[in-house]
Every structure is written in structure tokens, then in C-alpha cells.
Amino acid sequence: AGSVPKPTQLLGDTKEQLDGSTEDLANQLSAGIKEHQIRSIAVLPLYDASHEVNRPLGNYLTEKLTNALYNTGSAKVVERAQLVKVIEELHLTMSGRFDDASVKRIGNFLGVDAVIVGSYTELGNHSVEVISRIVNAETAEILGVGTVQISADAIAPLLLLK
């Protein structure tokens, strides 16, 4: 993933930069999906570094990543609304920290081979870093990782919504 352009370079094309970053992350994860012949995945909600979920930015990044992973065609992606119902039915924590047991329960309930987990954090260089992992739903083994940095300018309105 190269260096992040300075925010002033992104003023006219922040949407394209955000789209490109989520596509890059999806492609990184897709490599692990293909390598391990994963047929179906679920994308768990991304949380911020303070382990809070249901933040506008986390929800938005989760949706963008879900769509980008679908567009890679590397695996069947479970609809997010289905995932939320499963998390509620299984009474799993929405603290954002999904442990091995909860990943296995979600995977078994949805019948998926793997889940995508991840987080994001605001960095001091006017960017947000998103880190994701593919986790085997049976063994909780990490099968692939992906990381991107997104200019804070590209997502500034979502950072302001707490």
C-alpha cells in the first residue's frame, strides 16, 4: 500500500481516495481468501481503537469493506443485517472485541468458513489506519491480513460524528 498523499492533494477526490483504500484492503484480504479456498465470509463490525462500536465511521467502513469484498468475487459475503441478527440472538458483546469463541459461534450459526474482523484508529499524521484480519470460523486461525491508511480529509465528516 504506498504512502498516504498529503490532505491538500485529496480535496477534489476524497471519495475516490476512500473507495480506492477500501478496494485495496479488500484486495489484500481477497488474497488470503483465495489462498485458503474460503467459500463464504461474514464481515464483523469494525471498531475504533478505544473499542467502541456503532460509531458512524466504523459502520461506514464496515459497509464499504463488505461491498468491496463482494466486488472481488473471491467468496460469498453474508448480508450485514443477517449478521446483526445473529450477534443479537447469540447475545454476543457489541464491544467490538470478538474473541475466538464468539467468532466460532458466529461462523457456525451463519455457516461461513471465515469472518473478517478489524479496527481503525486515528493517527497523528492526519490519517486513519484500518487493520483487518481473516479468521477461520472453526479454528480461529488468522488466514490473512490487510492494512490501509486513509486521509482524514476523506472521512472528516464521519470522524466528527461520535
PDB file of C-alpha atoms in Angstrom, residues 23-161:
ATOM      1  CA  GLU A  23     -10.810  -1.654  -2.539  1.00  0.00           C
ATOM      2  CA  ASP A  24      -7.103  -2.025  -1.693  1.00  0.00           C
ATOM      3  CA  LEU A  25      -7.988  -3.504   1.707  1.00  0.00           C
ATOM      4  CA  ALA A  26     -10.500  -5.876   0.112  1.00  0.00           C
ATOM      5  CA  ASN A  27      -7.888  -6.999  -2.430  1.00  0.00           C
ATOM      6  CA  GLN A  28      -5.358  -7.660   0.338  1.00  0.00           C
ATOM      7  CA  LEU A  29      -7.915  -9.767   2.203  1.00  0.00           C
ATOM      8  CA  SER A  30      -9.065 -11.432  -1.011  1.00  0.00           C
ATOM      9  CA  ALA A  31      -5.580 -12.882  -1.489  1.00  0.00           C
ATOM     10  CA  GLY A  32      -5.930 -14.781   1.810  1.00  0.00           C
ATOM     11  CA  ILE A  33      -9.471 -15.806   0.959  1.00  0.00           C
ATOM     12  CA  LYS A  34      -8.337 -17.312  -2.338  1.00  0.00           C
ATOM     13  CA  GLU A  35      -5.198 -18.895  -0.878  1.00  0.00           C
ATOM     14  CA  HIS A  36      -7.200 -20.743   1.785  1.00  0.00           C
ATOM     15  CA  GLN A  37     -10.102 -21.510  -0.594  1.00  0.00           C
ATOM     16  CA  ILE A  38     -12.657 -19.803   1.624  1.00  0.00           C
ATOM     17  CA  ARG A  39     -16.116 -20.022   0.102  1.00  0.00           C
ATOM     18  CA  SER A  40     -18.117 -17.741   2.411  1.00  0.00           C
ATOM     19  CA  ILE A  41     -17.365 -14.909   4.812  1.00  0.00           C
ATOM     20  CA  ALA A  42     -19.053 -12.504   7.222  1.00  0.00           C
ATOM     21  CA  VAL A  43     -17.647  -9.038   7.955  1.00  0.00           C
ATOM     22  CA  LEU A  44     -17.923  -8.215  11.664  1.00  0.00           C
ATOM     23  CA  PRO A  45     -18.350  -4.560  12.653  1.00  0.00           C
ATOM     24  CA  LEU A  46     -15.085  -2.627  12.659  1.00  0.00           C
ATOM     25  CA  TYR A  47     -14.356  -0.910  15.952  1.00  0.00           C
ATOM     26  CA  ASP A  48     -12.218   2.071  16.816  1.00  0.00           C
ATOM     27  CA  ALA A  49      -9.047   1.771  18.872  1.00  0.00           C
ATOM     28  CA  SER A  50     -10.974   2.637  22.048  1.00  0.00           C
ATOM     29  CA  HIS A  51     -13.086  -0.495  21.369  1.00  0.00           C
ATOM     30  CA  GLU A  52     -16.294   1.367  20.724  1.00  0.00           C
ATOM     31  CA  VAL A  53     -18.665   0.159  18.038  1.00  0.00           C
ATOM     32  CA  ASN A  54     -21.664   1.673  16.327  1.00  0.00           C
ATOM     33  CA  ARG A  55     -19.676   4.778  15.529  1.00  0.00           C
ATOM     34  CA  PRO A  56     -20.611   6.306  12.174  1.00  0.00           C
ATOM     35  CA  LEU A  57     -17.089   5.817  10.822  1.00  0.00           C
ATOM     36  CA  GLY A  58     -16.932   2.161  11.901  1.00  0.00           C
ATOM     37  CA  ASN A  59     -20.340   1.428  10.420  1.00  0.00           C
ATOM     38  CA  TYR A  60     -19.432   3.197   7.180  1.00  0.00           C
ATOM     39  CA  LEU A  61     -16.063   1.445   6.836  1.00  0.00           C
ATOM     40  CA  THR A  62     -17.716  -1.917   7.551  1.00  0.00           C
ATOM     41  CA  GLU A  63     -20.261  -1.289   4.777  1.00  0.00           C
ATOM     42  CA  LYS A  64     -17.569  -0.114   2.333  1.00  0.00           C
ATOM     43  CA  LEU A  65     -15.378  -3.136   3.089  1.00  0.00           C
ATOM     44  CA  THR A  66     -18.324  -5.531   2.762  1.00  0.00           C
ATOM     45  CA  ASN A  67     -19.172  -4.110  -0.672  1.00  0.00           C
ATOM     46  CA  ALA A  68     -15.540  -4.098  -1.798  1.00  0.00           C
ATOM     47  CA  LEU A  69     -15.089  -7.738  -0.703  1.00  0.00           C
ATOM     48  CA  TYR A  70     -18.241  -8.704  -2.575  1.00  0.00           C
ATOM     49  CA  ASN A  71     -16.907  -6.957  -5.682  1.00  0.00           C
ATOM     50  CA  THR A  72     -13.702  -9.045  -5.588  1.00  0.00           C
ATOM     51  CA  GLY A  73     -15.821 -12.152  -6.205  1.00  0.00           C
ATOM     52  CA  SER A  74     -13.472 -14.163  -4.000  1.00  0.00           C
ATOM     53  CA  ALA A  75     -16.176 -15.516  -1.670  1.00  0.00           C
ATOM     54  CA  LYS A  76     -19.871 -15.369  -0.842  1.00  0.00           C
ATOM     55  CA  VAL A  77     -20.479 -12.499   1.614  1.00  0.00           C
ATOM     56  CA  VAL A  78     -23.209 -12.727   4.249  1.00  0.00           C
ATOM     57  CA  GLU A  79     -25.545  -9.722   4.375  1.00  0.00           C
ATOM     58  CA  ARG A  80     -24.748  -7.432   7.298  1.00  0.00           C
ATOM     59  CA  ALA A  81     -28.360  -7.295   8.521  1.00  0.00           C
ATOM     60  CA  GLN A  82     -28.235 -11.097   8.916  1.00  0.00           C
ATOM     61  CA  LEU A  83     -25.026 -10.783  10.891  1.00  0.00           C
ATOM     62  CA  VAL A  84     -26.501  -8.214  13.281  1.00  0.00           C
ATOM     63  CA  LYS A  85     -29.472 -10.525  13.948  1.00  0.00           C
ATOM     64  CA  VAL A  86     -27.106 -13.421  14.676  1.00  0.00           C
ATOM     65  CA  ILE A  87     -24.982 -11.326  17.032  1.00  0.00           C
ATOM     66  CA  GLU A  88     -28.118 -10.260  18.908  1.00  0.00           C
ATOM     67  CA  GLU A  89     -29.548 -13.786  19.009  1.00  0.00           C
ATOM     68  CA  LEU A  90     -26.308 -15.211  20.329  1.00  0.00           C
ATOM     69  CA  HIS A  91     -26.153 -12.398  22.903  1.00  0.00           C
ATOM     70  CA  LEU A  92     -22.629 -11.552  21.878  1.00  0.00           C
ATOM     71  CA  THR A  93     -20.957  -8.409  23.035  1.00  0.00           C
ATOM     72  CA  MET A  94     -21.028  -5.430  20.743  1.00  0.00           C
ATOM     73  CA  SER A  95     -17.932  -4.012  22.434  1.00  0.00           C
ATOM     74  CA  GLY A  96     -16.164  -4.647  19.157  1.00  0.00           C
ATOM     75  CA  ARG A  97     -13.832  -7.236  20.628  1.00  0.00           C
ATOM     76  CA  PHE A  98     -14.859 -10.591  19.273  1.00  0.00           C
ATOM     77  CA  ASP A  99     -12.962 -13.408  20.955  1.00  0.00           C
ATOM     78  CA  ASP A 100     -12.207 -16.828  19.448  1.00  0.00           C
ATOM     79  CA  ALA A 101     -15.358 -18.372  20.935  1.00  0.00           C
ATOM     80  CA  SER A 102     -17.674 -15.678  19.564  1.00  0.00           C
ATOM     81  CA  VAL A 103     -16.044 -15.882  16.121  1.00  0.00           C
ATOM     82  CA  LYS A 104     -16.644 -19.645  16.110  1.00  0.00           C
ATOM     83  CA  ARG A 105     -20.263 -19.230  17.234  1.00  0.00           C
ATOM     84  CA  ILE A 106     -20.975 -16.650  14.535  1.00  0.00           C
ATOM     85  CA  GLY A 107     -19.273 -18.808  11.907  1.00  0.00           C
ATOM     86  CA  ASN A 108     -21.218 -21.916  12.910  1.00  0.00           C
ATOM     87  CA  PHE A 109     -24.551 -20.102  13.095  1.00  0.00           C
ATOM     88  CA  LEU A 110     -24.122 -18.446   9.690  1.00  0.00           C
ATOM     89  CA  GLY A 111     -22.423 -21.422   8.080  1.00  0.00           C
ATOM     90  CA  VAL A 112     -19.462 -19.329   6.884  1.00  0.00           C
ATOM     91  CA  ASP A 113     -15.887 -20.501   6.525  1.00  0.00           C
ATOM     92  CA  ALA A 114     -14.320 -17.318   7.903  1.00  0.00           C
ATOM     93  CA  VAL A 115     -15.066 -13.922   9.382  1.00  0.00           C
ATOM     94  CA  ILE A 116     -13.385 -10.583   8.807  1.00  0.00           C
ATOM     95  CA  VAL A 117     -12.535  -8.681  11.989  1.00  0.00           C
ATOM     96  CA  GLY A 118     -10.812  -5.349  12.284  1.00  0.00           C
ATOM     97  CA  SER A 119     -10.299  -1.969  13.802  1.00  0.00           C
ATOM     98  CA  TYR A 120      -9.426   1.580  12.852  1.00  0.00           C
ATOM     99  CA  THR A 121      -7.512   4.314  14.621  1.00  0.00           C
ATOM    100  CA  GLU A 122      -6.830   7.976  14.012  1.00  0.00           C
ATOM    101  CA  LEU A 123      -3.103   8.525  13.542  1.00  0.00           C
ATOM    102  CA  GLY A 124      -1.178  11.679  14.273  1.00  0.00           C
ATOM    103  CA  ASN A 125      -0.342  12.198  10.584  1.00  0.00           C
ATOM    104  CA  HIS A 126      -3.892  13.235   9.602  1.00  0.00           C
ATOM    105  CA  SER A 127      -4.889   9.754   8.563  1.00  0.00           C
ATOM    106  CA  VAL A 128      -6.904   6.801   9.783  1.00  0.00           C
ATOM    107  CA  GLU A 129      -5.421   3.311   9.666  1.00  0.00           C
ATOM    108  CA  VAL A 130      -7.721   0.341   9.121  1.00  0.00           C
ATOM    109  CA  ILE A 131      -6.395  -3.095  10.087  1.00  0.00           C
ATOM    110  CA  SER A 132      -8.360  -6.259   9.231  1.00  0.00           C
ATOM    111  CA  ARG A 133      -7.862  -9.995   9.564  1.00  0.00           C
ATOM    112  CA  ILE A 134      -9.499 -13.061   8.064  1.00  0.00           C
ATOM    113  CA  VAL A 135     -10.198 -15.541  10.856  1.00  0.00           C
ATOM    114  CA  ASN A 136     -11.054 -19.200  10.266  1.00  0.00           C
ATOM    115  CA  ALA A 137     -14.518 -19.737  11.762  1.00  0.00           C
ATOM    116  CA  GLU A 138     -13.642 -23.228  13.037  1.00  0.00           C
ATOM    117  CA  THR A 139     -10.120 -22.833  14.364  1.00  0.00           C
ATOM    118  CA  ALA A 140      -9.850 -19.037  14.928  1.00  0.00           C
ATOM    119  CA  GLU A 141      -6.579 -19.175  12.959  1.00  0.00           C
ATOM    120  CA  ILE A 142      -5.650 -15.946  11.165  1.00  0.00           C
ATOM    121  CA  LEU A 143      -5.666 -16.707   7.441  1.00  0.00           C
ATOM    122  CA  GLY A 144      -4.819 -13.282   6.067  1.00  0.00           C
ATOM    123  CA  VAL A 145      -4.390  -9.639   6.981  1.00  0.00           C
ATOM    124  CA  GLY A 146      -4.815  -6.254   5.380  1.00  0.00           C
ATOM    125  CA  THR A 147      -3.941  -2.679   6.332  1.00  0.00           C
ATOM    126  CA  VAL A 148      -4.601   0.676   4.680  1.00  0.00           C
ATOM    127  CA  GLN A 149      -4.248   4.302   5.652  1.00  0.00           C
ATOM    128  CA  ILE A 150      -6.969   6.744   4.632  1.00  0.00           C
ATOM    129  CA  SER A 151      -6.551  10.506   4.657  1.00  0.00           C
ATOM    130  CA  ALA A 152      -8.573  12.054   7.468  1.00  0.00           C
ATOM    131  CA  ASP A 153      -9.861  14.562   4.895  1.00  0.00           C
ATOM    132  CA  ALA A 154     -11.588  11.711   3.053  1.00  0.00           C
ATOM    133  CA  ILE A 155     -13.611  10.775   6.115  1.00  0.00           C
ATOM    134  CA  ALA A 156     -13.607  14.006   8.153  1.00  0.00           C
ATOM    135  CA  PRO A 157     -17.420  14.329   8.357  1.00  0.00           C
ATOM    136  CA  LEU A 158     -17.644  10.819   9.847  1.00  0.00           C
ATOM    137  CA  LEU A 159     -14.854  11.495  12.357  1.00  0.00           C
ATOM    138  CA  LEU A 160     -16.851  14.408  13.742  1.00  0.00           C
ATOM    139  CA  LEU A 161     -19.909  12.213  14.396  1.00  0.00           C
TER     140      LEU A 161
END
